[in-house]
Short mmCIF file of C-alpha atoms in Angstrom, two decimals:
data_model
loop_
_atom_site.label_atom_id
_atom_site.label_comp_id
_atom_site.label_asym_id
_atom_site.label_seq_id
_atom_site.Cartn_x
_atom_site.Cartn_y
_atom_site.Cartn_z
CA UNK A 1312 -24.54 12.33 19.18
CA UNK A 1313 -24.75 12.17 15.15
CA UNK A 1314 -23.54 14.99 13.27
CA UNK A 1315 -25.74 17.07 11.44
CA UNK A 1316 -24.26 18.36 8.31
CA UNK A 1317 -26.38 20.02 5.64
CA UNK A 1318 -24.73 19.07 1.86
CA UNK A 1319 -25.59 22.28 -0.86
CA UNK A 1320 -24.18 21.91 -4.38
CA UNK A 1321 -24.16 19.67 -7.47
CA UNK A 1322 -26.24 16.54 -7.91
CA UNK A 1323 -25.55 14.13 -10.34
CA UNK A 1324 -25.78 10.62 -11.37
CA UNK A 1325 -22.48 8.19 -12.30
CA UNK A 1326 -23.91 5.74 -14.63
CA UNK A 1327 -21.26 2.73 -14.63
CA UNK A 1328 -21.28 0.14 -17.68
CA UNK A 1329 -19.26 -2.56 -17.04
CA UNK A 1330 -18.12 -4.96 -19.77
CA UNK A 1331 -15.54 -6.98 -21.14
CA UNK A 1332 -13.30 -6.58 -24.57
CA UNK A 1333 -11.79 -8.94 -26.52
CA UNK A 1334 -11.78 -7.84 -30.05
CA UNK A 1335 -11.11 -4.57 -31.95
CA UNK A 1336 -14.14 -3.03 -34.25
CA UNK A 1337 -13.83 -3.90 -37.94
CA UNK A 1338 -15.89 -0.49 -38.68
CA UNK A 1339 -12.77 1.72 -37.09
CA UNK A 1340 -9.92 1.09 -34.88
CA UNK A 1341 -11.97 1.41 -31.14
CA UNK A 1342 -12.55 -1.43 -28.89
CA UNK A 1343 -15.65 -3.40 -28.92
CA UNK A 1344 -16.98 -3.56 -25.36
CA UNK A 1345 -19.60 -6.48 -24.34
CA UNK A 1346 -21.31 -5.08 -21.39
CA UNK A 1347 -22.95 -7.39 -18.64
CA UNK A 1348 -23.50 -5.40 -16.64
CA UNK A 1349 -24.82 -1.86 -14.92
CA UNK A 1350 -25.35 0.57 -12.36
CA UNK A 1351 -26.16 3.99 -10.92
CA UNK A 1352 -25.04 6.27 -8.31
CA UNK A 1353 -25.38 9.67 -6.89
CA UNK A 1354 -22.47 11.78 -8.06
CA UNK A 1355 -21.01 15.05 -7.27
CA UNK A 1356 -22.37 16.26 -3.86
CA UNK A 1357 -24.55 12.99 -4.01
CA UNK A 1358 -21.19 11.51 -2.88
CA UNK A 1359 -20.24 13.58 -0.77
CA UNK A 1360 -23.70 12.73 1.25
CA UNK A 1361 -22.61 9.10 0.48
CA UNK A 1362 -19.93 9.45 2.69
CA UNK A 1363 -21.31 11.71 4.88
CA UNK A 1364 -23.82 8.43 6.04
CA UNK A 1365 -21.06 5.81 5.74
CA UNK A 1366 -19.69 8.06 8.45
CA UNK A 1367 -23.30 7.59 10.45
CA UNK A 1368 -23.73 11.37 9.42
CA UNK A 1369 -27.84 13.09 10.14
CA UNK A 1370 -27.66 14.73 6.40
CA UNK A 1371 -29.74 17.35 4.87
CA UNK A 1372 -29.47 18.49 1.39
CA UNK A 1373 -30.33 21.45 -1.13
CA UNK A 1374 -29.85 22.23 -4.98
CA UNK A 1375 -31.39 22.66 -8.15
CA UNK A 1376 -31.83 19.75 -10.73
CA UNK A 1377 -33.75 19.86 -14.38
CA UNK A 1378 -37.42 18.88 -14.71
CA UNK A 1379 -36.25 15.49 -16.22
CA UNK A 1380 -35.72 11.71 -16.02
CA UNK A 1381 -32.84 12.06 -14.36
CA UNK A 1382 -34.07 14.74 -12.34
CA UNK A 1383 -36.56 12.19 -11.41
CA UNK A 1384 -33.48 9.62 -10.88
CA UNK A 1385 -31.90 11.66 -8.30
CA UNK A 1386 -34.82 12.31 -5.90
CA UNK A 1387 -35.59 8.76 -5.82
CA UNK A 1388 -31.86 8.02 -5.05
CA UNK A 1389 -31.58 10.58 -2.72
CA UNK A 1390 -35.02 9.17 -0.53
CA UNK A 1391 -33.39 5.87 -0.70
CA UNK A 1392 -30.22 7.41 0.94
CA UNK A 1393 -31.97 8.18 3.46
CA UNK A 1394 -30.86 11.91 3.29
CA UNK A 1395 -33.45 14.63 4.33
CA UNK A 1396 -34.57 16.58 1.35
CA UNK A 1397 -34.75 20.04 2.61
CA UNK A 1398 -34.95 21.84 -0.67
CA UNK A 1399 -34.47 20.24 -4.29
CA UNK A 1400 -35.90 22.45 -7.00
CA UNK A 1401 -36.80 22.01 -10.71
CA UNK A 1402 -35.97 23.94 -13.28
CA UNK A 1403 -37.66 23.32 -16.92
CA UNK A 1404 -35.27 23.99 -18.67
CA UNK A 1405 -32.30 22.75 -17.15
CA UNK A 1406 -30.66 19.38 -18.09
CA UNK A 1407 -29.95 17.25 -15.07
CA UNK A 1408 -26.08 15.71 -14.78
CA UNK A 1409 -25.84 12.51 -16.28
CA UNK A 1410 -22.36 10.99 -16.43
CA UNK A 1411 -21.90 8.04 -18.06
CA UNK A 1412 -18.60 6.12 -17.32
CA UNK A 1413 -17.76 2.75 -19.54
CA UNK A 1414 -15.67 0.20 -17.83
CA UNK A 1415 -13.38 -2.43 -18.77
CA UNK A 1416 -11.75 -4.77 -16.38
CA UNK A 1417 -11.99 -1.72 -13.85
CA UNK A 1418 -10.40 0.51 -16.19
CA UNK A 1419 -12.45 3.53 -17.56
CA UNK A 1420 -12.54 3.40 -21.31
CA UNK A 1421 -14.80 6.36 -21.84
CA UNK A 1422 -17.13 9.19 -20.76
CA UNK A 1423 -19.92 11.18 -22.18
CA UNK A 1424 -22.03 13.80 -20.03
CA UNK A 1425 -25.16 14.89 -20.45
CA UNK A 1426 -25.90 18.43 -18.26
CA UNK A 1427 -26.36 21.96 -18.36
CA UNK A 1428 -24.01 24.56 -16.42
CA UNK A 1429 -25.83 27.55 -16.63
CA UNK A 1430 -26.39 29.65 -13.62
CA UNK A 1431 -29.43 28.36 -11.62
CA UNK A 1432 -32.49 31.14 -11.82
CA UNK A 1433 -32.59 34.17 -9.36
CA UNK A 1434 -36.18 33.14 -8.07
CA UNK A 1435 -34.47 29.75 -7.35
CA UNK A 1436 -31.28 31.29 -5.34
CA UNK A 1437 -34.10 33.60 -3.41
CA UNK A 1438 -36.07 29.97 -2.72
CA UNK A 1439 -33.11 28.24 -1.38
CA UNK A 1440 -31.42 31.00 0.51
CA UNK A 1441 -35.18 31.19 2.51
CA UNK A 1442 -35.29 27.80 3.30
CA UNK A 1443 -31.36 27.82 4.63
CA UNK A 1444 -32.23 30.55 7.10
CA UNK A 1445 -35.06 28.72 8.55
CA UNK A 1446 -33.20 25.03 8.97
CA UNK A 1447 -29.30 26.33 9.32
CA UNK A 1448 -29.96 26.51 13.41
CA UNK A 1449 -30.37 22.46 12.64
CA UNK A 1450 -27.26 21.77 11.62
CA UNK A 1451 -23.65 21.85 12.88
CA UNK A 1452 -21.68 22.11 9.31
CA UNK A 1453 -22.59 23.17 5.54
CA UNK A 1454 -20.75 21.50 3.08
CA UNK A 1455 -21.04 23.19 -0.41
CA UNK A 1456 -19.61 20.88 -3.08
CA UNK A 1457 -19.18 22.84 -5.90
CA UNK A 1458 -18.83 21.13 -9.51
CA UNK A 1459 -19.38 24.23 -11.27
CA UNK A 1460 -22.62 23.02 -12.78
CA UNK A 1461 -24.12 26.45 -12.20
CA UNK A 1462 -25.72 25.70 -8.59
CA UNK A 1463 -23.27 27.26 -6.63
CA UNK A 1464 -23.12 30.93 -8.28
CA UNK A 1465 -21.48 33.41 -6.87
CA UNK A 1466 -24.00 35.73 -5.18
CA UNK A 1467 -25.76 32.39 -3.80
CA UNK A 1468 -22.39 31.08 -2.32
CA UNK A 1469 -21.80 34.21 -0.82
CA UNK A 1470 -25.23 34.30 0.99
CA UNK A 1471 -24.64 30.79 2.31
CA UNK A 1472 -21.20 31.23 3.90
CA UNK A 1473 -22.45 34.39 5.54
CA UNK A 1474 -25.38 32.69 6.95
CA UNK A 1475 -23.12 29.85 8.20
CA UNK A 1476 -21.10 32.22 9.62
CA UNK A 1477 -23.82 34.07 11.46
CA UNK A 1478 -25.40 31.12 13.08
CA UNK A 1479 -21.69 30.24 13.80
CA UNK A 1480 -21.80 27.00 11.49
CA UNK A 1481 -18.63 25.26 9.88
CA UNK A 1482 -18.56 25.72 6.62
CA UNK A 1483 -16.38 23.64 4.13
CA UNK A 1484 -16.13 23.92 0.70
CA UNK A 1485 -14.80 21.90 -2.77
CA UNK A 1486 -13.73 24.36 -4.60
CA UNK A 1487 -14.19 25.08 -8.27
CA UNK A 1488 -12.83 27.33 -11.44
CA UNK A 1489 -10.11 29.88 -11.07
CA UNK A 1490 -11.57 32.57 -8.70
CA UNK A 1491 -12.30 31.27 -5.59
CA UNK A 1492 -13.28 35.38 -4.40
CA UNK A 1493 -16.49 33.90 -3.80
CA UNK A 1494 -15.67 31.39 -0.94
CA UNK A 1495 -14.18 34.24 1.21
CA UNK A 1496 -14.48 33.71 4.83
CA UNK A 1497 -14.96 29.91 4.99
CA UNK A 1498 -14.01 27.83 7.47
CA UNK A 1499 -11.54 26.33 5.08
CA UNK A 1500 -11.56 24.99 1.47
CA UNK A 1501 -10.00 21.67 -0.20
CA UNK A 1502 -8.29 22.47 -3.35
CA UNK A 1503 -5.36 20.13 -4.39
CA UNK A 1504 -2.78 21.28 -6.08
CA UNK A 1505 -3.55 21.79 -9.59
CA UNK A 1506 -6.69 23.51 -8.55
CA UNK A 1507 -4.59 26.05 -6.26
CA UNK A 1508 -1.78 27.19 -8.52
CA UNK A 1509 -4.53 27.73 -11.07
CA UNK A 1510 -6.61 29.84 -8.52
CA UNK A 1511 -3.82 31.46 -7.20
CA UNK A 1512 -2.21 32.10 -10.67
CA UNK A 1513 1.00 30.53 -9.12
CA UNK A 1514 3.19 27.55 -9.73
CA UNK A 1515 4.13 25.70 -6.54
CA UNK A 1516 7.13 23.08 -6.74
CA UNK A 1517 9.00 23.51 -3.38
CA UNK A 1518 8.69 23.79 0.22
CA UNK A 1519 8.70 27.50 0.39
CA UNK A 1520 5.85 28.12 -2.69
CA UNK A 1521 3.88 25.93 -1.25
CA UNK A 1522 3.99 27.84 2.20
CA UNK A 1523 3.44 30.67 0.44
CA UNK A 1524 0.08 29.50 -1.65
CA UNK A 1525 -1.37 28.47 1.23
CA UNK A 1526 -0.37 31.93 3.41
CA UNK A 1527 -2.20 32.98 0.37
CA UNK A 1528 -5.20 31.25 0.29
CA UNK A 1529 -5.82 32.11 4.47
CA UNK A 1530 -4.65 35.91 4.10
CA UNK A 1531 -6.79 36.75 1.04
CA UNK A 1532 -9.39 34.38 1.62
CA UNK A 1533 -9.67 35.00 5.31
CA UNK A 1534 -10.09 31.33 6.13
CA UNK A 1535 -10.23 29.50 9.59
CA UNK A 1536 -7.53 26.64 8.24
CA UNK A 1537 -5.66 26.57 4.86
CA UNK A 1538 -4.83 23.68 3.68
CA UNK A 1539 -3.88 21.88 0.19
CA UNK A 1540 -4.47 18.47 -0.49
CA UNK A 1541 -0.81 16.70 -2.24
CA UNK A 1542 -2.27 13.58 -3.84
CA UNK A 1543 0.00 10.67 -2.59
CA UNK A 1544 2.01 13.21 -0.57
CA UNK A 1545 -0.94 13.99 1.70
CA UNK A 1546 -2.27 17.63 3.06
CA UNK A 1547 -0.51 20.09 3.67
CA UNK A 1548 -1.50 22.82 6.34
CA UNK A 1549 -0.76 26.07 7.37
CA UNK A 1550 -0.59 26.98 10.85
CA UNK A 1551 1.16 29.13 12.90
CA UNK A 1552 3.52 30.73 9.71
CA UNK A 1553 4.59 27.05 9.65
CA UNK A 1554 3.74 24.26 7.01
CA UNK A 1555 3.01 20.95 8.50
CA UNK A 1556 2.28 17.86 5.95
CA UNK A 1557 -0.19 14.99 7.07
CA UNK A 1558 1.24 12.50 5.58
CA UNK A 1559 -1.22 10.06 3.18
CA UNK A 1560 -1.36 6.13 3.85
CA UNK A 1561 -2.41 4.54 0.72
CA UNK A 1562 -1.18 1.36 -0.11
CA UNK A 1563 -2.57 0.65 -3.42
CA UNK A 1564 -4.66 3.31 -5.83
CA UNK A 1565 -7.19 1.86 -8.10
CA UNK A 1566 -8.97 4.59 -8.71
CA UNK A 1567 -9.09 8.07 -7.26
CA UNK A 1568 -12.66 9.34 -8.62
CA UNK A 1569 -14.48 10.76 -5.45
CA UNK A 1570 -11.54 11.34 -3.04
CA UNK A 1571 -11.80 14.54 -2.98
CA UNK A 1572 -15.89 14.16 -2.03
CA UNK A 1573 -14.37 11.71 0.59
CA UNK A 1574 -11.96 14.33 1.92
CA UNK A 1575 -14.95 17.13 2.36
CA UNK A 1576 -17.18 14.70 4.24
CA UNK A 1577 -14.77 13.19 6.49
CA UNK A 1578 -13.50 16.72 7.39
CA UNK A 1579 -16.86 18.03 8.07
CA UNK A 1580 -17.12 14.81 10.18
CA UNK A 1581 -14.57 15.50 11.93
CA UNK A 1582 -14.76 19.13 13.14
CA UNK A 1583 -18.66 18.87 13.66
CA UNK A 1584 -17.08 16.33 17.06
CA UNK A 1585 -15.09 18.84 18.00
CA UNK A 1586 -11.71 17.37 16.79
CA UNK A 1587 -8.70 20.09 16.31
CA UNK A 1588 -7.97 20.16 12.76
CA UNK A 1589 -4.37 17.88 12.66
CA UNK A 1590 -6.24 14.91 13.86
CA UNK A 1591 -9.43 15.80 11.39
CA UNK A 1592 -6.77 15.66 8.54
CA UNK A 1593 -5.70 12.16 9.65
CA UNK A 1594 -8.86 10.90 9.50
CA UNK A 1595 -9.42 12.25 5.94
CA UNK A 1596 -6.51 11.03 5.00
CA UNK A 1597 -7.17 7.56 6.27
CA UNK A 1598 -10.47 7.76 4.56
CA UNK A 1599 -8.93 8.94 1.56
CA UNK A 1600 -6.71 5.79 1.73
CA UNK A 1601 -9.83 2.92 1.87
CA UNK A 1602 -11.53 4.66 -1.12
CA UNK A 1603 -8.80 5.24 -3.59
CA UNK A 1604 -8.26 1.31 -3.32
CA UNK A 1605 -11.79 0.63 -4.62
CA UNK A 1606 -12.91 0.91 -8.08
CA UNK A 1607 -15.95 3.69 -8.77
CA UNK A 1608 -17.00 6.54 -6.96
CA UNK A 1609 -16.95 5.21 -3.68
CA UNK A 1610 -17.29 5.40 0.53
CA UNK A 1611 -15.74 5.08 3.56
CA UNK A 1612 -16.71 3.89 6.87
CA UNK A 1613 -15.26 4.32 9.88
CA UNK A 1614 -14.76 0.39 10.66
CA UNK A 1615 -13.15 0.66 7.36
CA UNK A 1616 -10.97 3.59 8.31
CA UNK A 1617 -10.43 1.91 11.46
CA UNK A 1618 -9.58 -1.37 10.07
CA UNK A 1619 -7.06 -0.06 7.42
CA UNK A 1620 -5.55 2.36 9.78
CA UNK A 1621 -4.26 -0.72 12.11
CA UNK A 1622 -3.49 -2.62 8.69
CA UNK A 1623 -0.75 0.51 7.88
CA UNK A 1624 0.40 0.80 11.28
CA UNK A 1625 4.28 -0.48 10.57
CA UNK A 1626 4.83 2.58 8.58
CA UNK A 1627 2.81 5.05 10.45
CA UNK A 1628 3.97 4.19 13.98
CA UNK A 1629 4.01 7.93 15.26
CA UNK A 1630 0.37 8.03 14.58
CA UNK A 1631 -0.47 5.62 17.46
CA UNK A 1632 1.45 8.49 19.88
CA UNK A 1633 -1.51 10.52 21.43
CA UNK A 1634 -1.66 13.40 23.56
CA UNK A 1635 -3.72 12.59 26.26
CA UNK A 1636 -6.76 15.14 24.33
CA UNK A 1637 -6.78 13.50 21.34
CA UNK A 1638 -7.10 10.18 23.10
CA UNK A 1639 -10.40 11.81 24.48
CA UNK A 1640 -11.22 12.68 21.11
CA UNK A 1641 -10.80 10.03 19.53
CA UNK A 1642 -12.95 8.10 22.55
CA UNK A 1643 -15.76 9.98 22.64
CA UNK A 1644 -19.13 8.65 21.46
CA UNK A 1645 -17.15 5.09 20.88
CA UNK A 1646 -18.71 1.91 21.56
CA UNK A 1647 -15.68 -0.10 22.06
CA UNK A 1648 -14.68 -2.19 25.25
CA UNK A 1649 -11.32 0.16 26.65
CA UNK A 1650 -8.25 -1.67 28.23
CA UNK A 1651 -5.76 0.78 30.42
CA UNK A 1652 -2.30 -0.49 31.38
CA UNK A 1653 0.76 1.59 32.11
CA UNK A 1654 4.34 1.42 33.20
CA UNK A 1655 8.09 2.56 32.00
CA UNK A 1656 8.92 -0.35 29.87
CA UNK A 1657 12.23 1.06 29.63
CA UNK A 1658 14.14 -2.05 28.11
CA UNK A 1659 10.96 -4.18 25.91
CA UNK A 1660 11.59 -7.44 26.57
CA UNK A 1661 9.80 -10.72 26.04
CA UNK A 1662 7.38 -10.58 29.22
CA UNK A 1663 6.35 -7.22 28.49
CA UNK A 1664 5.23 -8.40 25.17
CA UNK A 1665 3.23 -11.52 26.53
CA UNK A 1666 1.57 -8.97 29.33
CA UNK A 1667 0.07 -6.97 26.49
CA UNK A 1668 -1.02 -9.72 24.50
CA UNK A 1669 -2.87 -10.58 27.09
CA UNK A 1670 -4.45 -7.19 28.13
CA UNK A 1671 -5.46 -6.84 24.53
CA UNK A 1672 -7.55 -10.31 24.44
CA UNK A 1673 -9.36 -8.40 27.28
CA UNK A 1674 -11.20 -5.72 25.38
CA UNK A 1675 -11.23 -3.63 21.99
CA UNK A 1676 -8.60 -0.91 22.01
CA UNK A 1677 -5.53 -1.33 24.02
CA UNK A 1678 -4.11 2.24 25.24
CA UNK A 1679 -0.53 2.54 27.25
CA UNK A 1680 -0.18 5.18 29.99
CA UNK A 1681 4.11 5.62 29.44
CA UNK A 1682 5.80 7.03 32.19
CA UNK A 1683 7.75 10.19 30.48
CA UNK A 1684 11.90 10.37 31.15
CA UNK A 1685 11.03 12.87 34.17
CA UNK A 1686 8.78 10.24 35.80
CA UNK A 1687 10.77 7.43 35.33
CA UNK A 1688 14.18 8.95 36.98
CA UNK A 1689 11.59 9.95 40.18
CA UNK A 1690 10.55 6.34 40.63
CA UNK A 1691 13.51 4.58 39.51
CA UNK A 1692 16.78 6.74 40.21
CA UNK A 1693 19.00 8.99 38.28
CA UNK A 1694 20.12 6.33 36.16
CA UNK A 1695 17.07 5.40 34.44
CA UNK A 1696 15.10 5.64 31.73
CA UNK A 1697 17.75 3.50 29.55
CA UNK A 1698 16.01 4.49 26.84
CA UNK A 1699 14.03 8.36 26.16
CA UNK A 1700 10.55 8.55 26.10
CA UNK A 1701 10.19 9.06 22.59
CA UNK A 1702 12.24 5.39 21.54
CA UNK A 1703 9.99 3.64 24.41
CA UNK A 1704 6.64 4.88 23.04
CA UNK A 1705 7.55 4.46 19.10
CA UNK A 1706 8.38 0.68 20.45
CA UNK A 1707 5.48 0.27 22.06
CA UNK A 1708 3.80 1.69 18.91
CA UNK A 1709 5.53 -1.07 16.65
CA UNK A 1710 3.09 -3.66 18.42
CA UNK A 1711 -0.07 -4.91 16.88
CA UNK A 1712 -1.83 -5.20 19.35
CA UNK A 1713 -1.28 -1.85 21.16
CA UNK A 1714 -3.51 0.91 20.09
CA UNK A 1715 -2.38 4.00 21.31
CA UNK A 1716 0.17 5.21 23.84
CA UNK A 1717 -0.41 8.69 25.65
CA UNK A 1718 3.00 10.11 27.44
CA UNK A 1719 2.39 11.22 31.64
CA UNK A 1720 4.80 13.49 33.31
CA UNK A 1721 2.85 12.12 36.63
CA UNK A 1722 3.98 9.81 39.43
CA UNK A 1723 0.71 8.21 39.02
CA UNK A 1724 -1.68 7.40 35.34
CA UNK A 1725 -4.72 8.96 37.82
CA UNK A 1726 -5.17 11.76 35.84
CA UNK A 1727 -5.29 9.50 32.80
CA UNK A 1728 -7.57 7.25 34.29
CA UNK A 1729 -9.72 9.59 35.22
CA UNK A 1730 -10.25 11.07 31.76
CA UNK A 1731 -9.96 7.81 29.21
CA UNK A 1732 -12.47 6.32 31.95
CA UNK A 1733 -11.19 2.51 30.84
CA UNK A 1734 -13.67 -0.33 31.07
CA UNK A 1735 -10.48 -2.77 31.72
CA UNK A 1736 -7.69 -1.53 33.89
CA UNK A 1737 -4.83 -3.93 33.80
CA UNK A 1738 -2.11 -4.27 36.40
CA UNK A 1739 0.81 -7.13 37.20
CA UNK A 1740 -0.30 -10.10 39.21
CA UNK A 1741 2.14 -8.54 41.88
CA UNK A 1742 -0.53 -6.17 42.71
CA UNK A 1743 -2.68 -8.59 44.56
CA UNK A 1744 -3.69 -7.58 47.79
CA UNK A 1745 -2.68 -3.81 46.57
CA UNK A 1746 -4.37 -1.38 45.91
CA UNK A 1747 -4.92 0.02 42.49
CA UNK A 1748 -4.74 3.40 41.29
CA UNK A 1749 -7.59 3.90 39.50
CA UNK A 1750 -9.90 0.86 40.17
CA UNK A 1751 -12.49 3.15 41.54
CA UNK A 1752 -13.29 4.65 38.05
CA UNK A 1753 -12.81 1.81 35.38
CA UNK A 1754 -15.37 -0.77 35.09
CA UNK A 1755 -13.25 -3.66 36.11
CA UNK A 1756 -9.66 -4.47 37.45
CA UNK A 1757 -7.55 -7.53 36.14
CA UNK A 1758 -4.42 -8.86 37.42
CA UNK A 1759 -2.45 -10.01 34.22
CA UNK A 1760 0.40 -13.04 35.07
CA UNK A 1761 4.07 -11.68 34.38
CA UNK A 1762 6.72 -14.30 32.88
CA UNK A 1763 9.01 -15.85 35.03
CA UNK A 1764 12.41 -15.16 34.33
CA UNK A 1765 11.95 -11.46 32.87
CA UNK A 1766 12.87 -8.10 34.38
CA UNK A 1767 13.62 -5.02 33.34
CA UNK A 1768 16.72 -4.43 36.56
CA UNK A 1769 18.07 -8.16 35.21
CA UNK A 1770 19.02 -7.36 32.02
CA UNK A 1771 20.55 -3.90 32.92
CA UNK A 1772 22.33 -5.95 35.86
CA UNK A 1773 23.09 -8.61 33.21
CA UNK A 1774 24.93 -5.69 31.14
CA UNK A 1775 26.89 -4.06 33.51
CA UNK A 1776 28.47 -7.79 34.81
#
């Protein structure tokens, strides 16, 4: 099932002029720019929906805009978004957002704004607050992106997050200006780190400021999750009196206009399935990752995210180590074909490697059932595992082709089998004739070849002479 998420804030437009310079201005010393060419996007919480529906997101959205051209502009854009416009009022005399951004061989030369950041009008707070208590039962999350254009005031932010709360909504915010008293009792809020030693009037260089800003930010703010996003370090959450850092994947950063959009809708995302907040940081961090290597205000999907996560595996093995509920997690809703295999794989040698190459070519994700220490010494003496659980799965991990590997204390992967529900379960050709654990609940069995000349007892015979 989609998420529903309902988007309240800023709207604005990103006008991009893209051109080329070659010369300096004999008038006075600027460049000349020779544009060919331009566009227009939705800006502010515009891209926040953008991501929202890269994400296959149901979005809904409310806000104020002036009774202009570009008012004009951004209903149009939003109706070809394919966003549903549950409340988007005009104000006379308000001056619609128009950013205009001048680019040179992807490099932003220049910016000039055109927008007003007064308060939106009383009768319009009472307008929108009406309409949020009559649609919030249709949505799982509110995301208020707040650009401190005057939308968001303080008495109408205040109203929303109690609604939210009362219908027992998520509610996520982007965070704006120095007092951030208005966003009390939020589910959580995404300030980086400029923005939260300037709210919190603090300066945070070390380990132990940082866990104090964000105790902080929770205590005083009373929020579900505190968290503060680190630029290339990550985000860094509180939870249980502890600081734990989710550690950012980007590669390459082109330009980083919009992350922070990307980091509220992939988070909203995320908790609207139902994942626990460590593995909705991942993802936001992963998302984070694909758009800060494109140019613009930009998106990211979850093939994308998907894609670039498997591309950055060789320095984020650990992340491919899943507890057997984030597996499910991560599974649910998914489309893809599911190939199960298990076993110790105490000592990785070449036929192990040629097995799972071949189980992968089977399906779409490959997941490994790994027999934990405990397990192995009960089915293969007191002497083994050679190697601890914890070096056998982040070896497994360092595989392309293997997607995920969930640790069982079991004799048996049942209980795994039973809950991943595999299309593909994958065993040895050994177990012909056998029965299989599990081949009543996936979709299919197949017996995989092992190569001659390869076993784990060998080589540890080989060793000992």
């Amino acid at each position: 099932m989609k998420p529903k998420i309902l988007v309240i804030g800023d709207l604005m437009i990103d006008h991009y002029l893209w051109g080329e310079c070659d010369r300096i201005s004999p008038e006075a010393p600027v460049a000349v720019v020779d544009i060919r060419s331009e566009n227009k996007r939705l800006g502010g919480a515009g891209n926040v929906m953008a991501n929202l529906k890269a994400l296959d997101c149901d979005v809904g959205v409310m806000s104020v805009v002036g009774d202009d051209e570009s008012g004009k502009d951004i209903v149009l854009m939003l109706e070809n978004m394919g966003v549903k416009i549950e409340k988007i009022l005009k104000e006379k005399d308000r001056k619609s957002a128009h950013k205009t951004r001048i680019m040179v061989v992807h490099q932003q030369v220049i910016r000039f704004d055109k927008e007003s950041k007064d308060d939106i009008l009383e009768s319009s707070k009472d307008e929108l607050l009406n309409s949020l208590k009559n649609i919030i039962k249709n949505y799982d999350a509110v995301l208020l992106s707040d650009y401190a254009k005057g939308v968001l005031r303080d008495d109408f932010c205040k109203q929303i997050i109690k609604i939210a709360n009362e219908n027992s909504k998520f509610i996520l915010i982007d965070p704006k200006g120095s007092d951030y008293s208005k966003y009390k009792n939020a589910t959580l809020l995404t300030p980086n780190l400029k923005e939260a030693m300037q709210a919190l009037k603090m300066k945070i260089d070390d380990e132990p400021s940082l866990k104090l800003a964000l105790k902080r930010l929770k205590d005083e703010l009373n929020l579900t999750y505190s968290i503060i996003t680190l630029s290339e370090r990550g985000i860094a959450l509180y939870n249980n009196d502890e600081v734990k850092i989710i550690p950012a994947i980007a590669k390459e950063v082109f330009d980083v206009t919009g992350a922070g959009d990307t980091v509220l809708a992939t988070l909203g995302y995320a908790l609207s399935n139902k994942m626990d907040i460590v593995s909705a940081l991942s993802l936001a961090n992963k998302a984070a990752a694909v758009v800060v290597g494109k140019v613009g205000s930009a998106t990211a999907s979850l093939d994308e995210i998907e894609k670039y996560s498997k591309s950055s595996s060789s320095t984020n093995l650990e992340e491919k180590i899943k507890s057997l509920d984030e597996i499910c997690q991560i599974l649910k809703n998914s489309d893809k074909k599911i190939v199960f295999t298990n076993g110790c794989f105490d000592i990785l040698h070449a036929g192990h490697i040629k097995y799972l190459n071949k189980a992968k070519k089977l399906g779409d994700i490959l997941i490994i059932g790994l027999n934990s220490d405990s397990s192995v010494k009960r089915l293969k003496g007191k002497t083994r595992p050679i190697n601890s659980q914890n070096s056998r799965a982040l070896l497994l991990s360092a595989l392309e082709f293997v997607d995920f590997v969930v640790i069982f204390d079991e004799d048996t992967p049942l209980n795994l089998i039973e809950k991943i529900r595999p299309d593909i379960l994958v065993k040895g050709a050994d177990y012909a004739g056998k029965e299989v654990i599990g081949s009543n609940i996936a979709k299919e069995v197949v017996l995989v070849d092992f190569e001659d000349g390869f076993s784990t007892t060998n080589i540890i015979n080989k060793i000992k002479g």
